[in-house]
Amino acid sequence: MISLSQGRLQDRRPISIIDIGSNSIRLVVYEGVVRSPTVLFNEKMLAGLGRGLVTTGRLDEAGVARSMDEFKRFRALSEQAGAESFYVIATAAAREAENGPDFIRRAEEILGTQIRVLTGREEAYYSALGVISGFHPADGIAGDLGGGSLELVDVAGETIGDGITLPLGGLRLQDMSKSSPAAAAKIARVELARAKLLKGGEGRVFYAVGGTWRNLARLHMNATGYPLNVMHHYELGIDGSLPFLRQVARGDIENMKGIEGVSKARRALLPYGAAVLLEIIAAMQPSKIVVSALGVREGFLFSLLPQESQRADPLTSAAGELALLRARSVTHAQELVEWTAQSLAAFDIAETEEEKRYRHAACLLADIGWRAHPEYRGTQSLNIIAHASFIGVDHPGRLFLALVNAFRNDGVFNDGIAPELKALATPRYLERARLLGALMRVVYLLTASMPGVMPKLKWEKRDNGVLALVIPASRAALKGERPEGRMAQLAKVSGRKLELVVSGS
C-alpha cells in the first residue's frame, strides 16, 4: 500500500497510458480518471518508428530496437508510480507497417497487456475528444499532426462531426518530399483538397494538436516575446503569424530566437508542420489558430469517464481540487462563490456565462497562497494560477483568475503587479478582477478565512442611496477599523456609496 502525501487527492486511482506514435512514444501516469486530469509522471522517447516507412514499408529497425528497451522501463515506471490501470494505444506507423504486427506482438509480451492499434477513424475520434475535453466549448476543426498522419475532425460543443485521416505526418512528408519543405507543401495542398470538411470551418477556430505544432507555437512565443509560457489555448492570429510560418516553412529556423529549446529531432520536422498549417489556413480560412495540449491520449482518457463527469466544467473542477489541497477551508471558498454572486447582483453588475465560470474558479482559488509569507502571497498565487495546468480557460481568462488573487493579497491599487502578464487580460477582465479582489479583501477580514459567517452577511439598499453590508447582531464584534477601511477601498473601486453596519443600526 502506497502512503499518499497530503499533496495528493486521496480518492484517486492512478492510470497509465502509453501512446505509441510514428515519431514519439510517451508514457503518462495520470492521478486518476477525472474531468481535469493531473499528470503524476510523464516520460517520452523520440523513437522515429515511422522514419522511412514510405520507401521501405517497414518500421525503422533502430527505432524498434530502442523502443523494446524503453518499453521495459516504461512498464517498471508505471508500476513504480502505483498505476492500477494500464492502457497502450498505437497509431499510424504501427497499423500501416509490414512489420507492425510483429512489433505489436513483441511489445505486448514486454508490457504484459494488449495494445490497442487504433484505426484512422478511431485516432481522429479520440483526437476530437481530446479537444472537446480541453475547451469550453470547442467549436471548429481539430487537426492532430503526428509523425505519420494528420487527423482532421469537426468539433462543436460535445458533437463530433465529419473527419478524415490524411498521410501528412511530419516524418511521412519528409520522406515523400525527399526532405523538401516546398515539395511537402504541394503534397499537402493536393491531400487537403480531399478534406471537404475544411470548408465548414471557415471563420471558426482551427485547433492545432501534436508535438510538432506545439513546438512551432513555442518558437512563435519566443519570437514574439509572449510573456505567458503556457501552451494550452495559446492563440496565433492569422495575419500576424503568416510571416513567421512562411519563414519556418522555408527551413530558415537555425537563427530564430528560442530554436535551441527545440530538440534536433523535433527541429527537423518544424518546416513540414509549418507547410501543412499554411495549406490548412489557405483551404479553411479559420478565424485563428489555437493550440491544444490535449490530443489522442487525453481523448482516450476522457472516453473512460461516465457521461455525467464528461459534462462537468473542467476549470471549476480543477480549481475545486486545488482549493481542497491548498486552501484553509474549501467550504469557505464555496461560500465565497455564492456571496460574490449576491454582491454583484446587489451592485447591479451583470455577468456573462463565461464571466460566471471564471468568477466561480477565482473564488475557489482565492486562498491557495495562505502558507506563503504575507509579502509574497499575491506573487506566489499569481504564478501558480497563471502557469497551472488548467483547461477550459483561455489566456486572458487565466490572467483574470491570477489577478483576482494578486489584488486580493497585494492590494487593489497595486499597479506594479506583473505588468507584462497583466497586459494579456482584457480591460473588462482587469476591472472585474480588481472589483472581485476588493470584495474578497472585505470579507476575509470578517470571516477569518473560515466558514459560517459569509452566508449571514447581507447587502441592503438604503433610501439615501447607500448600499450597506449588514453584519448580524450576533457577530457585531467583527466590525472594526480595518474592515471599514477595506469597505472604503471597495467603494472607490466600485464607484458606489458603501457602509459596513451591524443589524439593527
mmCIF file of N, CA and C in Angstrom, residues 313-426:
data_model
loop_
_atom_site.group_PDB
_atom_site.id
_atom_site.type_symbol
_atom_site.label_atom_id
_atom_site.label_comp_id
_atom_site.label_asym_id
_atom_site.label_seq_id
_atom_site.Cartn_x
_atom_site.Cartn_y
_atom_site.Cartn_z
ATOM 1 N N ASP A 313 -17.623 20.992 -15.722
ATOM 2 C CA ASP A 313 -16.753 22.090 -16.153
ATOM 3 C C ASP A 313 -15.315 21.761 -15.746
ATOM 4 N N PRO A 314 -14.382 21.642 -16.702
ATOM 5 C CA PRO A 314 -13.014 21.251 -16.347
ATOM 6 C C PRO A 314 -12.280 22.295 -15.522
ATOM 7 N N LEU A 315 -12.604 23.571 -15.736
ATOM 8 C CA LEU A 315 -11.910 24.636 -14.998
ATOM 9 C C LEU A 315 -12.312 24.649 -13.534
ATOM 10 N N THR A 316 -13.619 24.683 -13.262
ATOM 11 C CA THR A 316 -14.051 24.730 -11.865
ATOM 12 C C THR A 316 -13.750 23.412 -11.153
ATOM 13 N N SER A 317 -13.714 22.311 -11.904
ATOM 14 C CA SER A 317 -13.320 21.031 -11.305
ATOM 15 C C SER A 317 -11.880 21.104 -10.800
ATOM 16 N N ALA A 318 -10.986 21.608 -11.638
ATOM 17 C CA ALA A 318 -9.582 21.711 -11.257
ATOM 18 C C ALA A 318 -9.380 22.727 -10.138
ATOM 19 N N ALA A 319 -10.108 23.851 -10.200
ATOM 20 C CA ALA A 319 -9.985 24.864 -9.151
ATOM 21 C C ALA A 319 -10.479 24.323 -7.813
ATOM 22 N N GLY A 320 -11.550 23.540 -7.842
ATOM 23 C CA GLY A 320 -12.048 22.933 -6.609
ATOM 24 C C GLY A 320 -11.053 21.966 -6.005
ATOM 25 N N GLU A 321 -10.356 21.218 -6.863
ATOM 26 C CA GLU A 321 -9.334 20.298 -6.363
ATOM 27 C C GLU A 321 -8.180 21.050 -5.729
ATOM 28 N N LEU A 322 -7.783 22.161 -6.340
ATOM 29 C CA LEU A 322 -6.684 22.943 -5.779
ATOM 30 C C LEU A 322 -7.091 23.572 -4.448
ATOM 31 N N ALA A 323 -8.336 23.981 -4.347
ATOM 32 C CA ALA A 323 -8.830 24.509 -3.075
ATOM 33 C C ALA A 323 -8.789 23.440 -1.991
ATOM 34 N N LEU A 324 -9.169 22.229 -2.356
ATOM 35 C CA LEU A 324 -9.160 21.125 -1.403
ATOM 36 C C LEU A 324 -7.742 20.838 -0.916
ATOM 37 N N LEU A 325 -6.780 20.998 -1.816
ATOM 38 C CA LEU A 325 -5.389 20.690 -1.475
ATOM 39 C C LEU A 325 -4.680 21.829 -0.747
ATOM 40 N N ARG A 326 -5.089 23.107 -1.005
ATOM 41 C CA ARG A 326 -4.258 24.217 -0.550
ATOM 42 C C ARG A 326 -4.975 25.284 0.266
ATOM 43 N N ALA A 327 -6.294 25.380 0.212
ATOM 44 C CA ALA A 327 -6.992 26.438 0.938
ATOM 45 C C ALA A 327 -7.155 26.072 2.414
ATOM 46 N N ARG A 328 -7.337 27.092 3.252
ATOM 47 C CA ARG A 328 -7.588 26.825 4.666
ATOM 48 C C ARG A 328 -8.925 26.130 4.864
ATOM 49 N N SER A 329 -9.915 26.493 4.047
ATOM 50 C CA SER A 329 -11.237 25.873 4.150
ATOM 51 C C SER A 329 -11.882 25.855 2.779
ATOM 52 N N VAL A 330 -12.116 24.671 2.242
ATOM 53 C CA VAL A 330 -12.780 24.582 0.943
ATOM 54 C C VAL A 330 -14.238 25.013 1.062
ATOM 55 N N THR A 331 -14.840 24.853 2.240
ATOM 56 C CA THR A 331 -16.221 25.308 2.447
ATOM 57 C C THR A 331 -16.291 26.826 2.365
ATOM 58 N N HIS A 332 -15.309 27.507 2.950
ATOM 59 C CA HIS A 332 -15.234 28.966 2.864
ATOM 60 C C HIS A 332 -15.129 29.401 1.406
ATOM 61 N N ALA A 333 -14.321 28.692 0.616
ATOM 62 C CA ALA A 333 -14.169 29.016 -0.807
ATOM 63 C C ALA A 333 -15.495 28.860 -1.538
ATOM 64 N N GLN A 334 -16.240 27.820 -1.199
ATOM 65 C CA GLN A 334 -17.544 27.599 -1.834
ATOM 66 C C GLN A 334 -18.549 28.671 -1.406
ATOM 67 N N GLU A 335 -18.485 29.087 -0.142
ATOM 68 C CA GLU A 335 -19.349 30.185 0.312
ATOM 69 C C GLU A 335 -19.032 31.468 -0.436
ATOM 70 N N LEU A 336 -17.755 31.663 -0.750
ATOM 71 C CA LEU A 336 -17.330 32.869 -1.458
ATOM 72 C C LEU A 336 -17.938 32.930 -2.862
ATOM 73 N N VAL A 337 -18.104 31.782 -3.482
ATOM 74 C CA VAL A 337 -18.739 31.736 -4.797
ATOM 75 C C VAL A 337 -20.144 32.319 -4.718
ATOM 76 N N GLU A 338 -20.915 31.890 -3.727
ATOM 77 C CA GLU A 338 -22.297 32.356 -3.587
ATOM 78 C C GLU A 338 -22.349 33.816 -3.155
ATOM 79 N N TRP A 339 -21.478 34.212 -2.211
ATOM 80 C CA TRP A 339 -21.523 35.568 -1.677
ATOM 81 C C TRP A 339 -21.133 36.600 -2.734
ATOM 82 N N THR A 340 -20.144 36.285 -3.550
ATOM 83 C CA THR A 340 -19.757 37.230 -4.596
ATOM 84 C C THR A 340 -20.855 37.347 -5.659
ATOM 85 N N ALA A 341 -21.575 36.258 -5.937
ATOM 86 C CA ALA A 341 -22.700 36.336 -6.865
ATOM 87 C C ALA A 341 -23.766 37.287 -6.320
ATOM 88 N N GLN A 342 -24.078 37.157 -5.020
ATOM 89 C CA GLN A 342 -25.049 38.043 -4.382
ATOM 90 C C GLN A 342 -24.548 39.492 -4.381
ATOM 91 N N SER A 343 -23.250 39.663 -4.190
ATOM 92 C CA SER A 343 -22.672 41.007 -4.154
ATOM 93 C C SER A 343 -22.780 41.691 -5.513
ATOM 94 N N LEU A 344 -22.448 40.981 -6.580
ATOM 95 C CA LEU A 344 -22.544 41.573 -7.907
ATOM 96 C C LEU A 344 -23.996 41.912 -8.243
ATOM 97 N N ALA A 345 -24.922 41.061 -7.816
ATOM 98 C CA ALA A 345 -26.343 41.352 -8.036
ATOM 99 C C ALA A 345 -26.749 42.619 -7.278
ATOM 100 N N ALA A 346 -26.267 42.762 -6.051
ATOM 101 C CA ALA A 346 -26.571 43.961 -5.261
ATOM 102 C C ALA A 346 -25.987 45.218 -5.894
ATOM 103 N N PHE A 347 -24.845 45.051 -6.579
ATOM 104 C CA PHE A 347 -24.191 46.176 -7.243
ATOM 105 C C PHE A 347 -24.763 46.418 -8.650
ATOM 106 N N ASP A 348 -25.766 45.613 -9.032
ATOM 107 C CA ASP A 348 -26.384 45.704 -10.365
ATOM 108 C C ASP A 348 -25.365 45.480 -11.478
ATOM 109 N N ILE A 349 -24.472 44.519 -11.264
ATOM 110 C CA ILE A 349 -23.452 44.187 -12.256
ATOM 111 C C ILE A 349 -23.802 42.834 -12.869
ATOM 112 N N ALA A 350 -24.045 42.828 -14.163
ATOM 113 C CA ALA A 350 -24.408 41.598 -14.866
ATOM 114 C C ALA A 350 -23.150 40.826 -15.254
ATOM 115 N N GLU A 351 -23.314 39.515 -15.435
ATOM 116 C CA GLU A 351 -22.211 38.654 -15.845
ATOM 117 C C GLU A 351 -22.628 37.812 -17.041
ATOM 118 N N THR A 352 -21.682 37.562 -17.932
ATOM 119 C CA THR A 352 -21.908 36.562 -18.977
ATOM 120 C C THR A 352 -21.681 35.181 -18.352
ATOM 121 N N GLU A 353 -22.082 34.145 -19.070
ATOM 122 C CA GLU A 353 -21.865 32.793 -18.561
ATOM 123 C C GLU A 353 -20.377 32.514 -18.357
ATOM 124 N N GLU A 354 -19.547 33.010 -19.280
ATOM 125 C CA GLU A 354 -18.100 32.811 -19.145
ATOM 126 C C GLU A 354 -17.565 33.535 -17.919
ATOM 127 N N GLU A 355 -18.039 34.745 -17.674
ATOM 128 C CA GLU A 355 -17.591 35.500 -16.501
ATOM 129 C C GLU A 355 -18.023 34.822 -15.205
ATOM 130 N N LYS A 356 -19.189 34.195 -15.205
ATOM 131 C CA LYS A 356 -19.631 33.449 -14.023
ATOM 132 C C LYS A 356 -18.683 32.281 -13.743
ATOM 133 N N ARG A 357 -18.321 31.559 -14.806
ATOM 134 C CA ARG A 357 -17.385 30.429 -14.656
ATOM 135 C C ARG A 357 -16.053 30.908 -14.074
ATOM 136 N N TYR A 358 -15.548 31.997 -14.625
ATOM 137 C CA TYR A 358 -14.249 32.492 -14.191
ATOM 138 C C TYR A 358 -14.309 33.018 -12.749
ATOM 139 N N ARG A 359 -15.422 33.695 -12.400
ATOM 140 C CA ARG A 359 -15.556 34.157 -11.012
ATOM 141 C C ARG A 359 -15.621 32.966 -10.059
ATOM 142 N N HIS A 360 -16.389 31.949 -10.456
ATOM 143 C CA HIS A 360 -16.501 30.726 -9.651
ATOM 144 C C HIS A 360 -15.112 30.147 -9.386
ATOM 145 N N ALA A 361 -14.321 29.995 -10.439
ATOM 146 C CA ALA A 361 -12.980 29.432 -10.286
ATOM 147 C C ALA A 361 -12.091 30.337 -9.447
ATOM 148 N N ALA A 362 -12.187 31.659 -9.649
ATOM 149 C CA ALA A 362 -11.365 32.600 -8.888
ATOM 150 C C ALA A 362 -11.646 32.514 -7.398
ATOM 151 N N CYS A 363 -12.911 32.328 -7.047
ATOM 152 C CA CYS A 363 -13.266 32.204 -5.628
ATOM 153 C C CYS A 363 -12.695 30.922 -5.022
ATOM 154 N N LEU A 364 -12.750 29.837 -5.775
ATOM 155 C CA LEU A 364 -12.194 28.573 -5.273
ATOM 156 C C LEU A 364 -10.684 28.669 -5.084
ATOM 157 N N LEU A 365 -10.044 29.527 -5.863
ATOM 158 C CA LEU A 365 -8.581 29.644 -5.811
ATOM 159 C C LEU A 365 -8.107 30.758 -4.873
ATOM 160 N N ALA A 366 -9.036 31.488 -4.268
ATOM 161 C CA ALA A 366 -8.697 32.734 -3.580
ATOM 162 C C ALA A 366 -7.768 32.571 -2.388
ATOM 163 N N ASP A 367 -7.689 31.391 -1.810
ATOM 164 C CA ASP A 367 -6.909 31.228 -0.569
ATOM 165 C C ASP A 367 -5.774 30.220 -0.725
ATOM 166 N N ILE A 368 -5.378 29.901 -1.965
ATOM 167 C CA ILE A 368 -4.387 28.839 -2.135
ATOM 168 C C ILE A 368 -2.979 29.259 -1.719
ATOM 169 N N GLY A 369 -2.739 30.571 -1.534
ATOM 170 C CA GLY A 369 -1.393 31.029 -1.181
ATOM 171 C C GLY A 369 -1.196 31.344 0.283
ATOM 172 N N TRP A 370 -2.103 30.906 1.146
ATOM 173 C CA TRP A 370 -2.070 31.371 2.538
ATOM 174 C C TRP A 370 -0.835 30.923 3.301
ATOM 175 N N ARG A 371 -0.184 29.842 2.894
ATOM 176 C CA ARG A 371 1.005 29.382 3.606
ATOM 177 C C ARG A 371 2.256 30.202 3.279
ATOM 178 N N ALA A 372 2.216 30.983 2.221
ATOM 179 C CA ALA A 372 3.377 31.793 1.852
ATOM 180 C C ALA A 372 3.539 32.959 2.825
ATOM 181 N N HIS A 373 4.735 33.557 2.832
ATOM 182 C CA HIS A 373 4.959 34.771 3.613
ATOM 183 C C HIS A 373 3.985 35.839 3.124
ATOM 184 N N PRO A 374 3.388 36.626 4.045
ATOM 185 C CA PRO A 374 2.373 37.603 3.637
ATOM 186 C C PRO A 374 2.809 38.522 2.499
ATOM 187 N N GLU A 375 4.084 38.879 2.457
ATOM 188 C CA GLU A 375 4.550 39.796 1.416
ATOM 189 C C GLU A 375 4.599 39.142 0.044
ATOM 190 N N TYR A 376 4.527 37.812 -0.006
ATOM 191 C CA TYR A 376 4.685 37.111 -1.274
ATOM 192 C C TYR A 376 3.466 36.264 -1.656
ATOM 193 N N ARG A 377 2.409 36.356 -0.869
ATOM 194 C CA ARG A 377 1.232 35.541 -1.164
ATOM 195 C C ARG A 377 0.640 35.870 -2.532
ATOM 196 N N GLY A 378 0.533 37.157 -2.825
ATOM 197 C CA GLY A 378 -0.035 37.547 -4.106
ATOM 198 C C GLY A 378 0.805 37.091 -5.272
ATOM 199 N N THR A 379 2.121 37.285 -5.173
ATOM 200 C CA THR A 379 3.026 36.896 -6.257
ATOM 201 C C THR A 379 3.029 35.389 -6.447
ATOM 202 N N GLN A 380 3.103 34.656 -5.338
ATOM 203 C CA GLN A 380 3.125 33.199 -5.441
ATOM 204 C C GLN A 380 1.813 32.678 -6.032
ATOM 205 N N SER A 381 0.708 33.207 -5.554
ATOM 206 C CA SER A 381 -0.598 32.755 -6.054
ATOM 207 C C SER A 381 -0.761 33.087 -7.532
ATOM 208 N N LEU A 382 -0.349 34.290 -7.921
ATOM 209 C CA LEU A 382 -0.450 34.679 -9.323
ATOM 210 C C LEU A 382 0.337 33.715 -10.209
ATOM 211 N N ASN A 383 1.547 33.375 -9.799
ATOM 212 C CA ASN A 383 2.367 32.479 -10.607
ATOM 213 C C ASN A 383 1.797 31.069 -10.666
ATOM 214 N N ILE A 384 1.289 30.588 -9.537
ATOM 215 C CA ILE A 384 0.699 29.245 -9.530
ATOM 216 C C ILE A 384 -0.492 29.183 -10.482
ATOM 217 N N ILE A 385 -1.371 30.178 -10.396
ATOM 218 C CA ILE A 385 -2.593 30.163 -11.198
ATOM 219 C C ILE A 385 -2.294 30.423 -12.672
ATOM 220 N N ALA A 386 -1.435 31.403 -12.938
ATOM 221 C CA ALA A 386 -1.135 31.742 -14.331
ATOM 222 C C ALA A 386 -0.497 30.579 -15.071
ATOM 223 N N HIS A 387 0.271 29.766 -14.361
ATOM 224 C CA HIS A 387 1.010 28.683 -15.011
ATOM 225 C C HIS A 387 0.466 27.296 -14.671
ATOM 226 N N ALA A 388 -0.701 27.227 -14.062
ATOM 227 C CA ALA A 388 -1.279 25.929 -13.706
ATOM 228 C C ALA A 388 -1.723 25.175 -14.948
ATOM 229 N N SER A 389 -1.835 23.866 -14.819
ATOM 230 C CA SER A 389 -2.245 23.042 -15.963
ATOM 231 C C SER A 389 -3.768 23.013 -16.086
ATOM 232 N N PHE A 390 -4.369 24.202 -16.093
ATOM 233 C CA PHE A 390 -5.819 24.310 -16.247
ATOM 234 C C PHE A 390 -6.211 24.120 -17.704
ATOM 235 N N ILE A 391 -7.392 23.589 -17.916
ATOM 236 C CA ILE A 391 -8.008 23.530 -19.231
ATOM 237 C C ILE A 391 -9.368 24.208 -19.142
ATOM 238 N N GLY A 392 -9.988 24.448 -20.299
ATOM 239 C CA GLY A 392 -11.286 25.114 -20.278
ATOM 240 C C GLY A 392 -11.196 26.591 -19.959
ATOM 241 N N VAL A 393 -10.016 27.210 -20.208
ATOM 242 C CA VAL A 393 -9.846 28.641 -19.955
ATOM 243 C C VAL A 393 -8.841 29.183 -20.962
ATOM 244 N N ASP A 394 -9.148 30.356 -21.546
ATOM 245 C CA ASP A 394 -8.192 30.958 -22.468
ATOM 246 C C ASP A 394 -7.168 31.773 -21.683
ATOM 247 N N HIS A 395 -6.195 32.344 -22.357
ATOM 248 C CA HIS A 395 -5.127 33.049 -21.643
ATOM 249 C C HIS A 395 -5.606 34.329 -20.956
ATOM 250 N N PRO A 396 -6.446 35.161 -21.580
ATOM 251 C CA PRO A 396 -6.975 36.307 -20.832
ATOM 252 C C PRO A 396 -7.752 35.873 -19.587
ATOM 253 N N GLY A 397 -8.542 34.809 -19.702
ATOM 254 C CA GLY A 397 -9.275 34.300 -18.541
ATOM 255 C C GLY A 397 -8.346 33.790 -17.461
ATOM 256 N N ARG A 398 -7.290 33.121 -17.864
ATOM 257 C CA ARG A 398 -6.282 32.621 -16.928
ATOM 258 C C ARG A 398 -5.671 33.782 -16.140
ATOM 259 N N LEU A 399 -5.392 34.880 -16.842
ATOM 260 C CA LEU A 399 -4.819 36.051 -16.166
ATOM 261 C C LEU A 399 -5.839 36.725 -15.263
ATOM 262 N N PHE A 400 -7.126 36.686 -15.637
ATOM 263 C CA PHE A 400 -8.167 37.192 -14.745
ATOM 264 C C PHE A 400 -8.130 36.449 -13.417
ATOM 265 N N LEU A 401 -8.083 35.114 -13.461
ATOM 266 C CA LEU A 401 -8.038 34.313 -12.240
ATOM 267 C C LEU A 401 -6.831 34.670 -11.389
ATOM 268 N N ALA A 402 -5.683 34.817 -12.051
ATOM 269 C CA ALA A 402 -4.448 35.113 -11.328
ATOM 270 C C ALA A 402 -4.484 36.510 -10.708
ATOM 271 N N LEU A 403 -5.029 37.482 -11.434
ATOM 272 C CA LEU A 403 -5.045 38.858 -10.945
ATOM 273 C C LEU A 403 -6.026 39.054 -9.796
ATOM 274 N N VAL A 404 -7.134 38.327 -9.818
ATOM 275 C CA VAL A 404 -8.050 38.392 -8.668
ATOM 276 C C VAL A 404 -7.292 38.055 -7.393
ATOM 277 N N ASN A 405 -6.522 36.983 -7.438
ATOM 278 C CA ASN A 405 -5.778 36.550 -6.261
ATOM 279 C C ASN A 405 -4.690 37.547 -5.899
ATOM 280 N N ALA A 406 -4.029 38.110 -6.910
ATOM 281 C CA ALA A 406 -2.984 39.099 -6.643
ATOM 282 C C ALA A 406 -3.569 40.349 -5.991
ATOM 283 N N PHE A 407 -4.679 40.855 -6.519
ATOM 284 C CA PHE A 407 -5.321 42.029 -5.930
ATOM 285 C C PHE A 407 -5.836 41.721 -4.529
ATOM 286 N N ARG A 408 -6.388 40.545 -4.347
ATOM 287 C CA ARG A 408 -6.911 40.153 -3.030
ATOM 288 C C ARG A 408 -5.806 40.135 -1.978
ATOM 289 N N ASN A 409 -4.588 39.770 -2.364
ATOM 290 C CA ASN A 409 -3.486 39.683 -1.407
ATOM 291 C C ASN A 409 -2.612 40.934 -1.337
ATOM 292 N N ASP A 410 -2.357 41.574 -2.486
ATOM 293 C CA ASP A 410 -1.383 42.663 -2.530
ATOM 294 C C ASP A 410 -1.996 44.047 -2.611
ATOM 295 N N GLY A 411 -3.319 44.123 -2.668
ATOM 296 C CA GLY A 411 -3.962 45.427 -2.705
ATOM 297 C C GLY A 411 -4.518 45.759 -4.076
ATOM 298 N N VAL A 412 -5.714 46.335 -4.095
ATOM 299 C CA VAL A 412 -6.403 46.576 -5.363
ATOM 300 C C VAL A 412 -5.819 47.754 -6.129
ATOM 301 N N PHE A 413 -5.007 48.577 -5.471
ATOM 302 C CA PHE A 413 -4.418 49.730 -6.158
ATOM 303 C C PHE A 413 -2.927 49.541 -6.410
ATOM 304 N N ASN A 414 -2.484 48.308 -6.330
ATOM 305 C CA ASN A 414 -1.078 47.997 -6.598
ATOM 306 C C ASN A 414 -0.900 47.809 -8.106
ATOM 307 N N ASP A 415 -0.471 48.854 -8.782
ATOM 308 C CA ASP A 415 -0.339 48.792 -10.241
ATOM 309 C C ASP A 415 0.971 48.167 -10.695
ATOM 310 N N GLY A 416 1.826 47.803 -9.734
ATOM 311 C CA GLY A 416 3.093 47.182 -10.107
ATOM 312 C C GLY A 416 2.999 45.675 -10.270
ATOM 313 N N ILE A 417 1.788 45.116 -10.139
ATOM 314 C CA ILE A 417 1.611 43.662 -10.222
ATOM 315 C C ILE A 417 1.834 43.184 -11.653
ATOM 316 N N ALA A 418 2.840 42.367 -11.859
ATOM 317 C CA ALA A 418 3.102 41.631 -13.114
ATOM 318 C C ALA A 418 2.634 42.382 -14.362
ATOM 319 N N PRO A 419 3.252 43.527 -14.701
ATOM 320 C CA PRO A 419 2.737 44.337 -15.814
ATOM 321 C C PRO A 419 2.679 43.605 -17.149
ATOM 322 N N GLU A 420 3.666 42.754 -17.454
ATOM 323 C CA GLU A 420 3.654 42.057 -18.743
ATOM 324 C C GLU A 420 2.504 41.063 -18.823
ATOM 325 N N LEU A 421 2.286 40.331 -17.729
ATOM 326 C CA LEU A 421 1.181 39.381 -17.715
ATOM 327 C C LEU A 421 -0.155 40.109 -17.680
ATOM 328 N N LYS A 422 -0.202 41.190 -16.897
ATOM 329 C CA LYS A 422 -1.459 41.940 -16.760
ATOM 330 C C LYS A 422 -1.930 42.461 -18.116
ATOM 331 N N ALA A 423 -0.988 42.714 -19.010
ATOM 332 C CA ALA A 423 -1.335 43.229 -20.331
ATOM 333 C C ALA A 423 -2.111 42.213 -21.167
ATOM 334 N N LEU A 424 -2.049 40.927 -20.799
ATOM 335 C CA LEU A 424 -2.777 39.893 -21.540
ATOM 336 C C LEU A 424 -4.256 39.854 -21.179
ATOM 337 N N ALA A 425 -4.607 40.422 -20.027
ATOM 338 C CA ALA A 425 -6.017 40.453 -19.628
ATOM 339 C C ALA A 425 -6.722 41.591 -20.366
ATOM 340 N N THR A 426 -7.989 41.393 -20.686
ATOM 341 C CA THR A 426 -8.756 42.458 -21.335
ATOM 342 C C THR A 426 -9.050 43.553 -20.308
#
